[in-house]
PDB file of C-alpha atoms in Angstrom:
ATOM      1  CA  UNK A   1     106.227  55.633 -45.449  1.00 40.00           C
ATOM      2  CA  UNK A   2     104.825  59.315 -44.961  1.00 40.00           C
ATOM      3  CA  UNK A   3     103.355  60.312 -41.997  1.00 42.00           C
ATOM      4  CA  UNK A   4      99.828  59.480 -43.518  1.00 42.00           C
ATOM      5  CA  UNK A   5     100.896  56.045 -44.349  1.00 44.00           C
ATOM      6  CA  UNK A   6     101.881  55.645 -40.770  1.00 56.00           C
ATOM      7  CA  UNK A   7      97.880  56.082 -40.342  1.00 71.00           C
ATOM      8  CA  UNK A   8      97.143  52.948 -38.186  1.00 69.00           C
ATOM      9  CA  UNK A   9      93.786  51.728 -40.495  1.00 70.00           C
ATOM     10  CA  UNK A  10      96.584  52.029 -43.375  1.00 75.00           C
ATOM     11  CA  UNK A  11      99.607  50.212 -41.111  1.00 70.00           C
ATOM     12  CA  UNK A  12      97.227  47.294 -40.452  1.00 70.00           C
ATOM     13  CA  UNK A  13      96.157  46.645 -43.805  1.00 73.00           C
ATOM     14  CA  UNK A  14      99.722  46.883 -45.495  1.00 76.00           C
ATOM     15  CA  UNK A  15     100.396  44.391 -42.652  1.00 72.00           C
ATOM     16  CA  UNK A  16      98.006  41.873 -43.451  1.00 64.00           C
ATOM     17  CA  UNK A  17      98.905  42.456 -46.837  1.00 67.00           C
ATOM     18  CA  UNK A  18     102.025  40.423 -45.836  1.00 65.00           C
ATOM     19  CA  UNK A  19     104.064  43.868 -46.812  1.00 73.00           C
ATOM     20  CA  UNK A  20     107.653  43.026 -45.262  1.00 71.00           C
ATOM     21  CA  UNK A  21     108.238  46.837 -44.205  1.00 76.00           C
ATOM     22  CA  UNK A  22     104.818  47.151 -42.690  1.00 75.00           C
ATOM     23  CA  UNK A  23     105.291  44.049 -40.634  1.00 70.00           C
ATOM     24  CA  UNK A  24     109.096  44.880 -39.420  1.00 69.00           C
ATOM     25  CA  UNK A  25     107.816  48.425 -38.822  1.00 76.00           C
ATOM     26  CA  UNK A  26     105.145  46.670 -36.409  1.00 73.00           C
ATOM     27  CA  UNK A  27     107.385  44.748 -35.114  1.00 67.00           C
ATOM     28  CA  UNK A  28     109.473  47.175 -33.717  1.00 72.00           C
ATOM     29  CA  UNK A  29     106.716  49.151 -32.722  1.00 72.00           C
ATOM     30  CA  UNK A  30     105.005  46.361 -30.705  1.00 64.00           C
ATOM     31  CA  UNK A  31     108.047  45.783 -29.416  1.00 59.00           C
ATOM     32  CA  UNK A  32     108.398  49.869 -28.164  1.00 65.00           C
ATOM     33  CA  UNK A  33     104.811  49.178 -26.523  1.00 63.00           C
ATOM     34  CA  UNK A  34     104.358  52.626 -28.817  1.00 71.00           C
ATOM     35  CA  UNK A  35     100.639  54.494 -29.304  1.00 72.00           C
ATOM     36  CA  UNK A  36     100.789  53.499 -32.864  1.00 72.00           C
ATOM     37  CA  UNK A  37     101.476  49.772 -31.911  1.00 66.00           C
ATOM     38  CA  UNK A  38      99.029  49.761 -29.385  1.00 65.00           C
ATOM     39  CA  UNK A  39      96.533  51.046 -32.112  1.00 70.00           C
ATOM     40  CA  UNK A  40      97.761  49.117 -35.083  1.00 66.00           C
ATOM     41  CA  UNK A  41      97.181  45.722 -32.599  1.00 62.00           C
ATOM     42  CA  UNK A  42      93.629  46.733 -31.435  1.00 62.00           C
ATOM     43  CA  UNK A  43      92.389  47.101 -35.500  1.00 62.00           C
ATOM     44  CA  UNK A  44      94.413  43.918 -36.289  1.00 61.00           C
ATOM     45  CA  UNK A  45      92.759  42.038 -32.859  1.00 55.00           C
ATOM     46  CA  UNK A  46      89.251  43.814 -34.368  1.00 55.00           C
ATOM     47  CA  UNK A  47      89.890  42.063 -37.819  1.00 52.00           C
ATOM     48  CA  UNK A  48      90.157  38.299 -36.610  1.00 49.00           C
ATOM     49  CA  UNK A  49      86.626  37.163 -36.219  1.00 52.00           C
ATOM     50  CA  UNK A  50      86.848  33.616 -34.483  1.00 56.00           C
ATOM     51  CA  UNK A  51      90.308  33.879 -35.219  1.00 62.00           C
ATOM     52  CA  UNK A  52      92.629  34.260 -32.094  1.00 86.00           C
ATOM     53  CA  UNK A  53      95.968  33.743 -30.261  1.00 93.00           C
ATOM     54  CA  UNK A  54      95.455  33.322 -26.742  1.00 93.00           C
ATOM     55  CA  UNK A  55      98.381  32.503 -24.384  1.00 92.00           C
ATOM     56  CA  UNK A  56      97.632  30.463 -21.334  1.00 93.00           C
ATOM     57  CA  UNK A  57      99.534  31.637 -18.532  1.00 91.00           C
ATOM     58  CA  UNK A  58     100.572  30.754 -14.990  1.00 90.00           C
ATOM     59  CA  UNK A  59     103.514  28.715 -12.661  1.00 88.00           C
ATOM     60  CA  UNK A  60     104.225  25.717 -12.347  1.00 87.00           C
ATOM     61  CA  UNK A  61     100.979  22.783 -10.966  1.00 85.00           C
ATOM     62  CA  UNK A  62      98.865  25.655 -12.096  1.00 89.00           C
ATOM     63  CA  UNK A  63      96.365  22.714 -14.466  1.00 90.00           C
ATOM     64  CA  UNK A  64      97.914  25.347 -17.969  1.00 92.00           C
ATOM     65  CA  UNK A  65      98.375  21.850 -19.703  1.00 92.00           C
ATOM     66  CA  UNK A  66      94.531  20.609 -17.977  1.00 91.00           C
ATOM     67  CA  UNK A  67      92.945  23.812 -18.987  1.00 91.00           C
ATOM     68  CA  UNK A  68      93.625  23.805 -22.941  1.00 93.00           C
ATOM     69  CA  UNK A  69      92.947  19.805 -23.447  1.00 92.00           C
ATOM     70  CA  UNK A  70      89.969  19.916 -21.317  1.00 90.00           C
ATOM     71  CA  UNK A  71      88.956  23.569 -23.408  1.00 90.00           C
ATOM     72  CA  UNK A  72      89.604  22.053 -26.329  1.00 92.00           C
ATOM     73  CA  UNK A  73      88.106  18.497 -26.344  1.00 90.00           C
ATOM     74  CA  UNK A  74      84.919  20.060 -24.994  1.00 87.00           C
ATOM     75  CA  UNK A  75      85.096  22.548 -28.417  1.00 90.00           C
ATOM     76  CA  UNK A  76      85.671  19.593 -30.734  1.00 92.00           C
ATOM     77  CA  UNK A  77      83.476  17.454 -29.679  1.00 89.00           C
ATOM     78  CA  UNK A  78      80.548  20.109 -30.080  1.00 89.00           C
ATOM     79  CA  UNK A  79      81.618  21.356 -33.190  1.00 92.00           C
ATOM     80  CA  UNK A  80      83.383  17.993 -34.613  1.00 93.00           C
ATOM     81  CA  UNK A  81      85.641  20.304 -36.022  1.00 95.00           C
ATOM     82  CA  UNK A  82      89.426  18.903 -35.687  1.00 97.00           C
ATOM     83  CA  UNK A  83      92.179  20.676 -33.628  1.00 97.00           C
ATOM     84  CA  UNK A  84      96.099  19.863 -32.913  1.00 97.00           C
ATOM     85  CA  UNK A  85      97.953  19.537 -29.734  1.00 96.00           C
ATOM     86  CA  UNK A  86     101.542  19.703 -30.041  1.00 95.00           C
ATOM     87  CA  UNK A  87     102.993  18.760 -26.658  1.00 93.00           C
ATOM     88  CA  UNK A  88     106.800  19.846 -26.888  1.00 90.00           C
ATOM     89  CA  UNK A  89     107.103  18.465 -22.681  1.00 83.00           C
ATOM     90  CA  UNK A  90     106.248  15.652 -22.390  1.00 88.00           C
ATOM     91  CA  UNK A  91     105.255  12.135 -24.417  1.00 91.00           C
ATOM     92  CA  UNK A  92     102.085  11.520 -26.295  1.00 92.00           C
ATOM     93  CA  UNK A  93     101.872   7.909 -23.858  1.00 92.00           C
ATOM     94  CA  UNK A  94     102.571  10.434 -21.157  1.00 92.00           C
ATOM     95  CA  UNK A  95     100.402  13.388 -21.757  1.00 89.00           C
ATOM     96  CA  UNK A  96      97.059  10.861 -22.578  1.00 90.00           C
ATOM     97  CA  UNK A  97      97.773   9.271 -18.843  1.00 91.00           C
ATOM     98  CA  UNK A  98      97.580  12.810 -17.116  1.00 88.00           C
ATOM     99  CA  UNK A  99      94.275  13.769 -18.762  1.00 87.00           C
ATOM    100  CA  UNK A 100      93.308  10.097 -17.904  1.00 87.00           C
ATOM    101  CA  UNK A 101      93.811  10.712 -14.554  1.00 86.00           C
ATOM    102  CA  UNK A 102      92.126  13.788 -14.386  1.00 82.00           C
ATOM    103  CA  UNK A 103      88.987  12.229 -15.504  1.00 84.00           C
ATOM    104  CA  UNK A 104      89.547  14.307 -19.037  1.00 83.00           C
ATOM    105  CA  UNK A 105      87.477  13.115 -21.608  1.00 80.00           C
ATOM    106  CA  UNK A 106      90.064  12.065 -24.188  1.00 80.00           C
ATOM    107  CA  UNK A 107      88.738  13.696 -27.727  1.00 85.00           C
ATOM    108  CA  UNK A 108      88.845  11.543 -31.279  1.00 89.00           C
ATOM    109  CA  UNK A 109      89.009  14.761 -33.166  1.00 93.00           C
ATOM    110  CA  UNK A 110      91.855  15.899 -31.862  1.00 95.00           C
ATOM    111  CA  UNK A 111      95.683  14.529 -32.978  1.00 94.00           C
ATOM    112  CA  UNK A 112      98.593  15.499 -30.114  1.00 94.00           C
ATOM    113  CA  UNK A 113     101.689  14.798 -31.797  1.00 94.00           C
ATOM    114  CA  UNK A 114     105.406  15.533 -29.378  1.00 92.00           C
ATOM    115  CA  UNK A 115     108.735  16.152 -30.667  1.00 88.00           C
ATOM    116  CA  UNK A 116     110.373  12.898 -28.995  1.00 84.00           C
ATOM    117  CA  UNK A 117     112.353  11.499 -31.979  1.00 84.00           C
ATOM    118  CA  UNK A 118     113.276  14.572 -33.774  1.00 85.00           C
ATOM    119  CA  UNK A 119     114.645  15.660 -29.710  1.00 80.00           C
ATOM    120  CA  UNK A 120     116.631  12.258 -29.969  1.00 80.00           C
ATOM    121  CA  UNK A 121     118.148  13.012 -33.211  1.00 79.00           C
ATOM    122  CA  UNK A 122     119.372  16.607 -32.535  1.00 80.00           C
ATOM    123  CA  UNK A 123     120.792  14.997 -28.837  1.00 79.00           C
ATOM    124  CA  UNK A 124     123.453  13.166 -31.756  1.00 80.00           C
ATOM    125  CA  UNK A 125     123.888  15.108 -34.666  1.00 78.00           C
ATOM    126  CA  UNK A 126     126.275  18.025 -34.803  1.00 74.00           C
ATOM    127  CA  UNK A 127     124.847  22.393 -34.643  1.00 72.00           C
ATOM    128  CA  UNK A 128     124.488  22.372 -38.645  1.00 75.00           C
ATOM    129  CA  UNK A 129     122.144  19.641 -38.141  1.00 80.00           C
ATOM    130  CA  UNK A 130     119.336  20.667 -35.794  1.00 82.00           C
ATOM    131  CA  UNK A 131     115.784  20.767 -36.501  1.00 87.00           C
ATOM    132  CA  UNK A 132     114.002  24.221 -36.893  1.00 88.00           C
ATOM    133  CA  UNK A 133     111.246  23.720 -34.442  1.00 91.00           C
ATOM    134  CA  UNK A 134     109.127  26.572 -35.338  1.00 92.00           C
ATOM    135  CA  UNK A 135     108.909  25.722 -39.762  1.00 92.00           C
ATOM    136  CA  UNK A 136     108.541  22.290 -38.493  1.00 92.00           C
ATOM    137  CA  UNK A 137     105.288  23.624 -36.892  1.00 95.00           C
ATOM    138  CA  UNK A 138     104.702  25.384 -39.475  1.00 96.00           C
ATOM    139  CA  UNK A 139     105.010  22.343 -41.330  1.00 94.00           C
ATOM    140  CA  UNK A 140     102.308  20.191 -39.498  1.00 95.00           C
ATOM    141  CA  UNK A 141      99.890  22.775 -39.583  1.00 96.00           C
ATOM    142  CA  UNK A 142     100.114  23.102 -43.635  1.00 96.00           C
ATOM    143  CA  UNK A 143      99.816  19.391 -43.722  1.00 96.00           C
ATOM    144  CA  UNK A 144      96.606  18.486 -41.217  1.00 96.00           C
ATOM    145  CA  UNK A 145      94.753  22.030 -43.410  1.00 96.00           C
ATOM    146  CA  UNK A 146      94.891  19.760 -46.427  1.00 96.00           C
ATOM    147  CA  UNK A 147      93.935  16.890 -44.895  1.00 96.00           C
ATOM    148  CA  UNK A 148      91.142  18.749 -42.875  1.00 96.00           C
ATOM    149  CA  UNK A 149      90.468  22.061 -44.782  1.00 96.00           C
ATOM    150  CA  UNK A 150      88.078  24.175 -42.852  1.00 93.00           C
ATOM    151  CA  UNK A 151      87.334  21.522 -39.789  1.00 95.00           C
ATOM    152  CA  UNK A 152      90.879  21.871 -38.388  1.00 96.00           C
ATOM    153  CA  UNK A 153      89.863  25.367 -36.395  1.00 95.00           C
ATOM    154  CA  UNK A 154      92.238  24.722 -33.228  1.00 96.00           C
ATOM    155  CA  UNK A 155      95.886  24.195 -32.459  1.00 97.00           C
ATOM    156  CA  UNK A 156      97.889  23.722 -28.997  1.00 97.00           C
ATOM    157  CA  UNK A 157     101.350  24.945 -28.224  1.00 96.00           C
ATOM    158  CA  UNK A 158     102.715  23.648 -24.775  1.00 93.00           C
ATOM    159  CA  UNK A 159     104.717  24.939 -24.291  1.00 90.00           C
ATOM    160  CA  UNK A 160     106.285  28.413 -25.827  1.00 90.00           C
ATOM    161  CA  UNK A 161     109.325  28.031 -23.300  1.00 87.00           C
ATOM    162  CA  UNK A 162     109.885  24.577 -24.353  1.00 88.00           C
ATOM    163  CA  UNK A 163     109.887  25.553 -27.732  1.00 89.00           C
ATOM    164  CA  UNK A 164     112.547  27.908 -27.139  1.00 86.00           C
ATOM    165  CA  UNK A 165     114.616  25.992 -25.150  1.00 85.00           C
ATOM    166  CA  UNK A 166     114.559  23.869 -28.202  1.00 83.00           C
ATOM    167  CA  UNK A 167     115.639  26.359 -30.735  1.00 79.00           C
ATOM    168  CA  UNK A 168     119.498  25.874 -30.828  1.00 68.00           C
ATOM    169  CA  UNK A 169     119.524  29.243 -33.454  1.00 68.00           C
ATOM    170  CA  UNK A 170     117.287  31.827 -30.588  1.00 68.00           C
ATOM    171  CA  UNK A 171     118.487  35.242 -33.845  1.00 71.00           C
ATOM    172  CA  UNK A 172     115.335  37.564 -34.889  1.00 77.00           C
ATOM    173  CA  UNK A 173     113.801  35.003 -32.310  1.00 80.00           C
ATOM    174  CA  UNK A 174     111.127  37.909 -31.838  1.00 79.00           C
ATOM    175  CA  UNK A 175     110.203  39.023 -35.092  1.00 82.00           C
ATOM    176  CA  UNK A 176     110.189  34.953 -36.344  1.00 87.00           C
ATOM    177  CA  UNK A 177     107.781  34.725 -33.072  1.00 87.00           C
ATOM    178  CA  UNK A 178     105.723  38.005 -35.104  1.00 86.00           C
ATOM    179  CA  UNK A 179     105.550  36.023 -38.499  1.00 89.00           C
ATOM    180  CA  UNK A 180     104.767  32.389 -36.419  1.00 93.00           C
ATOM    181  CA  UNK A 181     101.729  34.309 -35.082  1.00 92.00           C
ATOM    182  CA  UNK A 182     100.467  35.834 -38.329  1.00 90.00           C
ATOM    183  CA  UNK A 183     100.681  32.421 -39.603  1.00 94.00           C
ATOM    184  CA  UNK A 184      98.149  30.668 -36.805  1.00 95.00           C
ATOM    185  CA  UNK A 185      96.041  33.834 -37.902  1.00 92.00           C
ATOM    186  CA  UNK A 186      96.274  33.284 -41.698  1.00 91.00           C
ATOM    187  CA  UNK A 187      95.309  29.318 -41.324  1.00 94.00           C
ATOM    188  CA  UNK A 188      92.098  30.762 -39.404  1.00 92.00           C
ATOM    189  CA  UNK A 189      93.226  28.853 -36.145  1.00 95.00           C
ATOM    190  CA  UNK A 190      92.135  29.175 -32.433  1.00 94.00           C
ATOM    191  CA  UNK A 191      95.458  29.112 -30.994  1.00 96.00           C
ATOM    192  CA  UNK A 192      96.211  28.190 -27.111  1.00 96.00           C
ATOM    193  CA  UNK A 193      99.768  29.282 -27.130  1.00 95.00           C
ATOM    194  CA  UNK A 194     101.601  27.832 -23.206  1.00 94.00           C
ATOM    195  CA  UNK A 195     103.399  30.040 -21.427  1.00 89.00           C
ATOM    196  CA  UNK A 196     105.919  29.576 -18.287  1.00 82.00           C
ATOM    197  CA  UNK A 197     105.106  32.400 -15.600  1.00 76.00           C
ATOM    198  CA  UNK A 198     106.514  33.148 -11.988  1.00 67.00           C
ATOM    199  CA  UNK A 199     103.605  34.362  -9.190  1.00 62.00           C
ATOM    200  CA  UNK A 200     103.708  37.371  -9.830  1.00 60.00           C
ATOM    201  CA  UNK A 201     105.942  37.839 -12.938  1.00 59.00           C
ATOM    202  CA  UNK A 202     104.811  38.585 -16.958  1.00 57.00           C
ATOM    203  CA  UNK A 203     103.137  36.855 -19.469  1.00 50.00           C
ATOM    204  CA  UNK A 204     106.224  37.181 -21.633  1.00 50.00           C
ATOM    205  CA  UNK A 205     109.637  35.185 -22.217  1.00 51.00           C
ATOM    206  CA  UNK A 206     111.190  37.403 -24.851  1.00 47.00           C
ATOM    207  CA  UNK A 207     110.264  40.752 -23.835  1.00 53.00           C
ATOM    208  CA  UNK A 208     106.868  40.767 -26.644  1.00 66.00           C
ATOM    209  CA  UNK A 209     104.688  37.509 -26.663  1.00 75.00           C
ATOM    210  CA  UNK A 210     102.246  39.600 -24.110  1.00 76.00           C
ATOM    211  CA  UNK A 211     101.595  41.958 -26.841  1.00 77.00           C
ATOM    212  CA  UNK A 212     101.547  39.920 -29.902  1.00 83.00           C
ATOM    213  CA  UNK A 213      98.647  37.945 -28.213  1.00 88.00           C
ATOM    214  CA  UNK A 214      95.221  38.606 -28.843  1.00 87.00           C
ATOM    215  CA  UNK A 215      94.206  36.875 -25.213  1.00 88.00           C
ATOM    216  CA  UNK A 216      95.393  36.235 -22.023  1.00 90.00           C
ATOM    217  CA  UNK A 217      94.628  33.486 -19.824  1.00 92.00           C
ATOM    218  CA  UNK A 218      96.161  32.961 -16.135  1.00 91.00           C
ATOM    219  CA  UNK A 219      95.607  30.161 -14.721  1.00 92.00           C
ATOM    220  CA  UNK A 220      96.896  31.089 -10.528  1.00 90.00           C
ATOM    221  CA  UNK A 221      97.478  29.909  -7.443  1.00 88.00           C
ATOM    222  CA  UNK A 222      96.218  31.207  -4.279  1.00 85.00           C
ATOM    223  CA  UNK A 223      97.021  30.583  -1.040  1.00 81.00           C
ATOM    224  CA  UNK A 224      95.691  33.777   0.989  1.00 71.00           C
ATOM    225  CA  UNK A 225      93.652  31.075   3.570  1.00 70.00           C
ATOM    226  CA  UNK A 226      96.200  28.676   4.015  1.00 76.00           C
ATOM    227  CA  UNK A 227      94.210  26.177   1.139  1.00 82.00           C
ATOM    228  CA  UNK A 228      95.774  25.986  -2.009  1.00 85.00           C
ATOM    229  CA  UNK A 229      93.093  27.148  -4.556  1.00 88.00           C
ATOM    230  CA  UNK A 230      94.033  27.089  -8.018  1.00 90.00           C
ATOM    231  CA  UNK A 231      92.364  29.930  -9.988  1.00 92.00           C
ATOM    232  CA  UNK A 232      91.665  31.385 -13.583  1.00 91.00           C
ATOM    233  CA  UNK A 233      91.710  34.838 -14.605  1.00 91.00           C
ATOM    234  CA  UNK A 234      91.038  36.413 -18.070  1.00 90.00           C
ATOM    235  CA  UNK A 235      93.916  38.798 -18.042  1.00 88.00           C
ATOM    236  CA  UNK A 236      93.403  40.502 -21.701  1.00 84.00           C
ATOM    237  CA  UNK A 237      91.325  39.601 -24.377  1.00 83.00           C
ATOM    238  CA  UNK A 238      90.851  41.805 -27.670  1.00 77.00           C
ATOM    239  CA  UNK A 239      87.557  43.099 -28.621  1.00 72.00           C
ATOM    240  CA  UNK A 240      85.557  41.608 -26.258  1.00 73.00           C
ATOM    241  CA  UNK A 241      83.948  42.625 -23.173  1.00 75.00           C
ATOM    242  CA  UNK A 242      85.392  40.718 -20.167  1.00 78.00           C
ATOM    243  CA  UNK A 243      85.182  40.388 -16.236  1.00 81.00           C
ATOM    244  CA  UNK A 244      88.575  40.442 -14.784  1.00 84.00           C
ATOM    245  CA  UNK A 245      87.577  38.623 -11.283  1.00 88.00           C
ATOM    246  CA  UNK A 246      89.573  35.533 -10.136  1.00 89.00           C
ATOM    247  CA  UNK A 247      87.645  32.182 -10.361  1.00 88.00           C
ATOM    248  CA  UNK A 248      88.284  29.054  -9.059  1.00 89.00           C
ATOM    249  CA  UNK A 249      88.801  26.121 -10.968  1.00 89.00           C
ATOM    250  CA  UNK A 250      89.000  22.107  -9.511  1.00 85.00           C
ATOM    251  CA  UNK A 251      89.171  18.924 -12.478  1.00 81.00           C
ATOM    252  CA  UNK A 252      86.201  17.166 -12.117  1.00 80.00           C
ATOM    253  CA  UNK A 253      84.488  14.414 -14.230  1.00 77.00           C
ATOM    254  CA  UNK A 254      85.075  15.113 -18.172  1.00 73.00           C
ATOM    255  CA  UNK A 255      87.134  18.363 -17.477  1.00 76.00           C
ATOM    256  CA  UNK A 256      87.366  21.305 -15.476  1.00 81.00           C
ATOM    257  CA  UNK A 257      84.833  22.728 -13.670  1.00 85.00           C
ATOM    258  CA  UNK A 258      84.783  26.932 -12.853  1.00 84.00           C
ATOM    259  CA  UNK A 259      83.400  26.899  -8.809  1.00 84.00           C
ATOM    260  CA  UNK A 260      83.128  30.701  -8.216  1.00 82.00           C
ATOM    261  CA  UNK A 261      84.676  34.107  -8.024  1.00 85.00           C
ATOM    262  CA  UNK A 262      87.524  34.205  -5.333  1.00 82.00           C
ATOM    263  CA  UNK A 263      87.252  36.950  -3.274  1.00 63.00           C
ATOM    264  CA  UNK A 264      90.669  38.942  -2.644  1.00 57.00           C
ATOM    265  CA  UNK A 265      90.234  40.147   0.672  1.00 46.00           C
ATOM    266  CA  UNK A 266      89.656  36.405   2.313  1.00 46.00           C
ATOM    267  CA  UNK A 267      90.255  34.368  -0.414  1.00 43.00           C
ATOM    268  CA  UNK A 268      87.100  32.681  -0.186  1.00 50.00           C
ATOM    269  CA  UNK A 269      84.476  31.579  -2.392  1.00 50.00           C
ATOM    270  CA  UNK A 270      81.587  33.399  -3.678  1.00 45.00           C
TER     271      UNK A 270
END
């Protein structure tokens, strides 16, 4: 590539067209957090329209799963569209019981899938016959796109850490995730990707997920006044003006309710 070909606008067009050399250079630029890589991601994000890959991150107990399910359920009820929720950490029955116990409405427009059967098979077969879970999820998405067409608009993966732990072969995983997120955008999906995160830690597992996603929603725990308060914070959302304030949330019948901003100095609710 000449210097002219490395201009972010031209580079972005080549990535969108599937140019493998341009994509490989993009992955390297993103991993190295270069100025060109950031400019490229900004251009790609500006062109995605309603298609976004959102990382939903936070420590255990912050209600990441509940947030994703409640958000999807409400959206699908309002729009009549279809969504796919893939849970790798619990069975479908366990997931539904948890949502019902929190008073979160069960959506009829959402397919919930777990990988219990595949995990049981992987436990007894040899390493050469292990399931490629990323490829399996891509096949699921292709299937539901054929079945529901443009009505299939929302996808959730719960969670990215569980997906990594199931993959016997983690070689080239960063590159695979770049292509996986690109596949989600190419299928015109709004995607929620649950990512575990320690208190005060970064929203990434292999080092670049935070750069690859279009937005990061943090579900956190505030104990500054001796009382546990769960909160929501939009840390990043490309091409969108948004508040950086922490807002207290709690489960109520029908979903999660945002109560109001938390004062940093006292931990109280405005």
